[in-house]
PDB file of C-alpha atoms in Angstrom:
ATOM      1  CA  GLN X  12     -15.686 -24.690  -9.408  1.00 54.00           C
ATOM      2  CA  LEU X  13     -17.617 -22.161  -7.305  1.00 57.00           C
ATOM      3  CA  ALA X  14     -21.472 -22.684  -7.410  1.00 64.00           C
ATOM      4  CA  GLY X  15     -22.997 -20.067  -9.805  1.00 64.00           C
ATOM      5  CA  VAL X  16     -19.757 -18.745 -11.158  1.00 58.00           C
ATOM      6  CA  GLU X  17     -19.379 -19.194 -14.915  1.00 65.00           C
ATOM      7  CA  SER X  18     -15.882 -17.681 -15.397  1.00 64.00           C
ATOM      8  CA  PHE X  19     -13.179 -16.743 -13.169  1.00 65.00           C
ATOM      9  CA  LYS X  20     -11.298 -13.339 -13.968  1.00 75.00           C
ATOM     10  CA  GLU X  21      -7.725 -13.335 -12.679  1.00 81.00           C
ATOM     11  CA  ARG X  22      -6.961 -10.034 -10.928  1.00 91.00           C
ATOM     12  CA  SER X  23      -3.618  -8.418  -9.985  1.00 95.00           C
ATOM     13  CA  LEU X  24      -2.207  -9.817  -6.695  1.00 95.00           C
ATOM     14  CA  LEU X  25      -0.957  -6.280  -5.923  1.00 96.00           C
ATOM     15  CA  SER X  26      -4.034  -4.181  -6.764  1.00 95.00           C
ATOM     16  CA  SER X  27      -6.874  -6.585  -7.235  1.00 95.00           C
ATOM     17  CA  ARG X  28      -7.549  -4.804 -10.638  1.00 95.00           C
ATOM     18  CA  ASP X  29      -8.989  -6.750 -13.543  1.00 94.00           C
ATOM     19  CA  ASP X  30      -6.873  -7.125 -16.583  1.00 94.00           C
ATOM     20  CA  PHE X  31      -3.663  -6.363 -14.773  1.00 97.00           C
ATOM     21  CA  VAL X  32      -0.829  -8.618 -13.704  1.00 97.00           C
ATOM     22  CA  ALA X  33       1.460  -7.939 -10.858  1.00 98.00           C
ATOM     23  CA  TYR X  34       5.168  -8.285 -11.272  1.00 98.00           C
ATOM     24  CA  ARG X  35       8.278  -7.902  -8.959  1.00 98.00           C
ATOM     25  CA  LEU X  36      11.666  -6.394  -9.951  1.00 97.00           C
ATOM     26  CA  ASP X  37      14.522  -7.235  -7.800  1.00 97.00           C
ATOM     27  CA  SER X  38      17.903  -5.433  -8.017  1.00 95.00           C
ATOM     28  CA  CYS X  39      21.295  -6.242  -6.665  1.00 92.00           C
ATOM     29  CA  SER X  40      21.759  -2.438  -6.038  1.00 82.00           C
ATOM     30  CA  GLU X  41      22.385  -1.319  -2.331  1.00 81.00           C
ATOM     31  CA  SER X  42      19.189   0.918  -2.341  1.00 86.00           C
ATOM     32  CA  ILE X  43      17.075   2.211  -5.139  1.00 92.00           C
ATOM     33  CA  ARG X  44      16.398   5.912  -4.874  1.00 92.00           C
ATOM     34  CA  GLY X  45      13.401   6.420  -7.128  1.00 94.00           C
ATOM     35  CA  LYS X  46      10.787   4.895  -9.328  1.00 95.00           C
ATOM     36  CA  GLY X  47      12.722   5.904 -12.488  1.00 95.00           C
ATOM     37  CA  TYR X  48      14.990   2.995 -11.895  1.00 95.00           C
ATOM     38  CA  LEU X  49      12.015   0.669 -12.629  1.00 96.00           C
ATOM     39  CA  TYR X  50      10.941   2.647 -15.768  1.00 97.00           C
ATOM     40  CA  GLY X  51      14.364   2.732 -17.033  1.00 94.00           C
ATOM     41  CA  ALA X  52      14.731  -1.318 -16.722  1.00 95.00           C
ATOM     42  CA  LEU X  53      11.222  -1.951 -18.266  1.00 96.00           C
ATOM     43  CA  ARG X  54      12.044   0.470 -21.248  1.00 96.00           C
ATOM     44  CA  ARG X  55      14.760  -1.910 -22.357  1.00 92.00           C
ATOM     45  CA  CYS X  56      12.134  -4.580 -22.886  1.00 93.00           C
ATOM     46  CA  LEU X  57       8.776  -2.689 -23.462  1.00 96.00           C
ATOM     47  CA  GLY X  58      10.020   0.652 -24.962  1.00 96.00           C
ATOM     48  CA  GLU X  59       7.379   3.430 -24.734  1.00 96.00           C
ATOM     49  CA  ASP X  60       4.972   0.685 -23.136  1.00 97.00           C
ATOM     50  CA  ALA X  61       7.103   0.961 -19.999  1.00 97.00           C
ATOM     51  CA  GLU X  62       5.133   3.960 -18.920  1.00 97.00           C
ATOM     52  CA  ARG X  63       1.983   1.724 -18.688  1.00 97.00           C
ATOM     53  CA  ALA X  64       3.373   0.248 -15.446  1.00 97.00           C
ATOM     54  CA  THR X  65       1.162   1.484 -12.664  1.00 96.00           C
ATOM     55  CA  TYR X  66       0.662   1.018  -8.848  1.00 96.00           C
ATOM     56  CA  VAL X  67       4.514   0.942  -8.359  1.00 97.00           C
ATOM     57  CA  MET X  68       5.471   0.051  -4.889  1.00 96.00           C
ATOM     58  CA  PHE X  69       8.794  -0.150  -3.376  1.00 96.00           C
ATOM     59  CA  LEU X  70       9.845  -3.466  -1.557  1.00 96.00           C
ATOM     60  CA  LYS X  71      10.472  -2.612   2.078  1.00 95.00           C
ATOM     61  CA  SER X  72      14.233  -3.338   1.557  1.00 94.00           C
ATOM     62  CA  ARG X  73      14.079  -0.698  -1.318  1.00 94.00           C
ATOM     63  CA  ARG X  74      15.915  -3.224  -3.411  1.00 95.00           C
ATOM     64  CA  GLY X  75      13.197  -3.526  -5.979  1.00 96.00           C
ATOM     65  CA  PHE X  76       9.521  -2.888  -6.794  1.00 97.00           C
ATOM     66  CA  CYS X  77       6.300  -4.607  -7.193  1.00 98.00           C
ATOM     67  CA  PHE X  78       3.987  -3.045 -10.005  1.00 98.00           C
ATOM     68  CA  ASP X  79       1.065  -3.732 -12.355  1.00 98.00           C
ATOM     69  CA  VAL X  80       1.203  -3.964 -15.961  1.00 97.00           C
ATOM     70  CA  PRO X  81      -1.792  -4.410 -18.443  1.00 97.00           C
ATOM     71  CA  ARG X  82      -2.498  -8.045 -19.148  1.00 96.00           C
ATOM     72  CA  GLU X  83      -1.827  -7.504 -22.857  1.00 96.00           C
ATOM     73  CA  LEU X  84       1.950  -6.775 -22.147  1.00 97.00           C
ATOM     74  CA  VAL X  85       2.580 -10.143 -20.439  1.00 96.00           C
ATOM     75  CA  GLN X  86       3.513 -11.948 -23.559  1.00 96.00           C
ATOM     76  CA  THR X  87       5.747  -9.113 -24.662  1.00 97.00           C
ATOM     77  CA  ILE X  88       7.556  -9.447 -21.138  1.00 97.00           C
ATOM     78  CA  LYS X  89       7.875 -13.187 -21.584  1.00 96.00           C
ATOM     79  CA  ASP X  90       9.176 -12.812 -25.150  1.00 96.00           C
ATOM     80  CA  LYS X  91      11.681  -9.986 -24.581  1.00 96.00           C
ATOM     81  CA  TRP X  92      12.673  -9.698 -20.776  1.00 96.00           C
ATOM     82  CA  GLU X  93      16.141 -11.142 -19.903  1.00 94.00           C
ATOM     83  CA  ASP X  94      17.336 -11.096 -16.425  1.00 94.00           C
ATOM     84  CA  GLY X  95      20.557  -9.157 -16.343  1.00 89.00           C
ATOM     85  CA  ARG X  96      23.507  -8.840 -14.131  1.00 89.00           C
ATOM     86  CA  TRP X  97      21.649  -6.375 -11.904  1.00 91.00           C
ATOM     87  CA  ASP X  98      17.937  -6.997 -12.166  1.00 95.00           C
ATOM     88  CA  THR X  99      15.459  -9.920 -12.325  1.00 96.00           C
ATOM     89  CA  LEU X 100      11.796  -9.824 -13.048  1.00 97.00           C
ATOM     90  CA  GLN X 101       9.168 -12.357 -12.163  1.00 97.00           C
ATOM     91  CA  LYS X 102       5.505 -12.528 -11.996  1.00 97.00           C
ATOM     92  CA  LEU X 103       4.288 -11.958  -8.537  1.00 96.00           C
ATOM     93  CA  GLU X 104       3.297 -15.161  -6.874  1.00 94.00           C
ATOM     94  CA  LYS X 105       3.269 -14.070  -3.368  1.00 95.00           C
ATOM     95  CA  LEU X 106       2.892 -10.465  -1.857  1.00 94.00           C
ATOM     96  CA  PRO X 107       6.338  -9.478  -0.172  1.00 96.00           C
ATOM     97  CA  GLU X 108       6.641  -6.763   2.436  1.00 95.00           C
ATOM     98  CA  LEU X 109       6.276  -3.387   0.848  1.00 96.00           C
ATOM     99  CA  GLU X 110       7.366  -0.039   1.931  1.00 94.00           C
ATOM    100  CA  GLU X 111       4.505   1.876   3.517  1.00 90.00           C
ATOM    101  CA  VAL X 112       2.914   4.512   1.323  1.00 80.00           C
ATOM    102  CA  THR X 113       2.837   8.045   2.789  1.00 75.00           C
ATOM    103  CA  ALA X 114       1.669  11.303   1.271  1.00 64.00           C
ATOM    104  CA  ASN X 115       4.478  13.315  -0.463  1.00 57.00           C
ATOM    105  CA  VAL X 116       3.309  16.646   0.909  1.00 47.00           C
ATOM    106  CA  ASP X 117       6.897  17.747   1.387  1.00 49.00           C
ATOM    107  CA  ARG X 118       7.792  17.172  -2.259  1.00 45.00           C
ATOM    108  CA  PRO X 119       6.441  19.741  -4.832  1.00 46.00           C
ATOM    109  CA  GLY X 120       5.372  18.114  -8.072  1.00 46.00           C
ATOM    110  CA  TYR X 121       4.617  14.740  -6.567  1.00 44.00           C
ATOM    111  CA  SER X 122       1.430  13.320  -5.433  1.00 45.00           C
ATOM    112  CA  ASP X 123       0.340  10.162  -3.435  1.00 44.00           C
ATOM    113  CA  ASN X 124      -1.344   8.782  -6.767  1.00 45.00           C
ATOM    114  CA  ARG X 125      -0.605   5.185  -6.560  1.00 44.00           C
ATOM    115  CA  SER X 126      -2.749   4.194  -9.480  1.00 46.00           C
ATOM    116  CA  ARG X 127      -0.170   6.244 -11.700  1.00 47.00           C
ATOM    117  CA  GLY X 128       2.817   5.140  -9.683  1.00 46.00           C
ATOM    118  CA  GLY X 129       4.602   8.580 -10.126  1.00 45.00           C
ATOM    119  CA  ARG X 130       4.517  12.262 -10.261  1.00 45.00           C
ATOM    120  CA  GLY X 131       1.379  14.477 -10.522  1.00 44.00           C
ATOM    121  CA  GLY X 132       0.492  16.925 -13.046  1.00 45.00           C
ATOM    122  CA  GLY X 133      -1.715  15.116 -15.490  1.00 44.00           C
ATOM    123  CA  ARG X 134       1.004  14.656 -18.220  1.00 45.00           C
ATOM    124  CA  GLY X 135       2.113  10.989 -17.741  1.00 49.00           C
ATOM    125  CA  ARG X 136       4.927  10.550 -15.186  1.00 51.00           C
ATOM    126  CA  GLY X 137       6.578  13.844 -15.798  1.00 51.00           C
ATOM    127  CA  GLY X 138       4.479  16.790 -14.619  1.00 50.00           C
ATOM    128  CA  GLY X 139       6.911  19.238 -16.076  1.00 51.00           C
ATOM    129  CA  TYR X 140       8.091  22.726 -15.138  1.00 51.00           C
ATOM    130  CA  ARG X 141       5.176  25.139 -14.080  1.00 51.00           C
ATOM    131  CA  GLY X 142       7.257  28.266 -13.743  1.00 51.00           C
TER     132      GLY X 142
END
């Protein structure tokens, strides 16, 4: 117990945000090309709530991700996620080596918005065609 502290609020190990929990998805795949892989895997468990995964970071090996989900999704993940042939999911207990984040200046339609974990454009992950 810390002196003067009445309650301790657990924070994400990845982003230090209140009311978020960090997870790690590992894949047996040689190398994952994009973050869509994560959202596809999470969609099998969370449906549309998969889009609520944020702060998505590649593992340095590019064979998985670390990411945050809102605390209210933790029970759903516990109840519905089943490790498969290719993917395993676990609550993050220790921060692994992560790929360095660099600005995506050379990729139109993308931004370095780590809090959303994906494309820019203000319409969720997509961004859409701007003609």
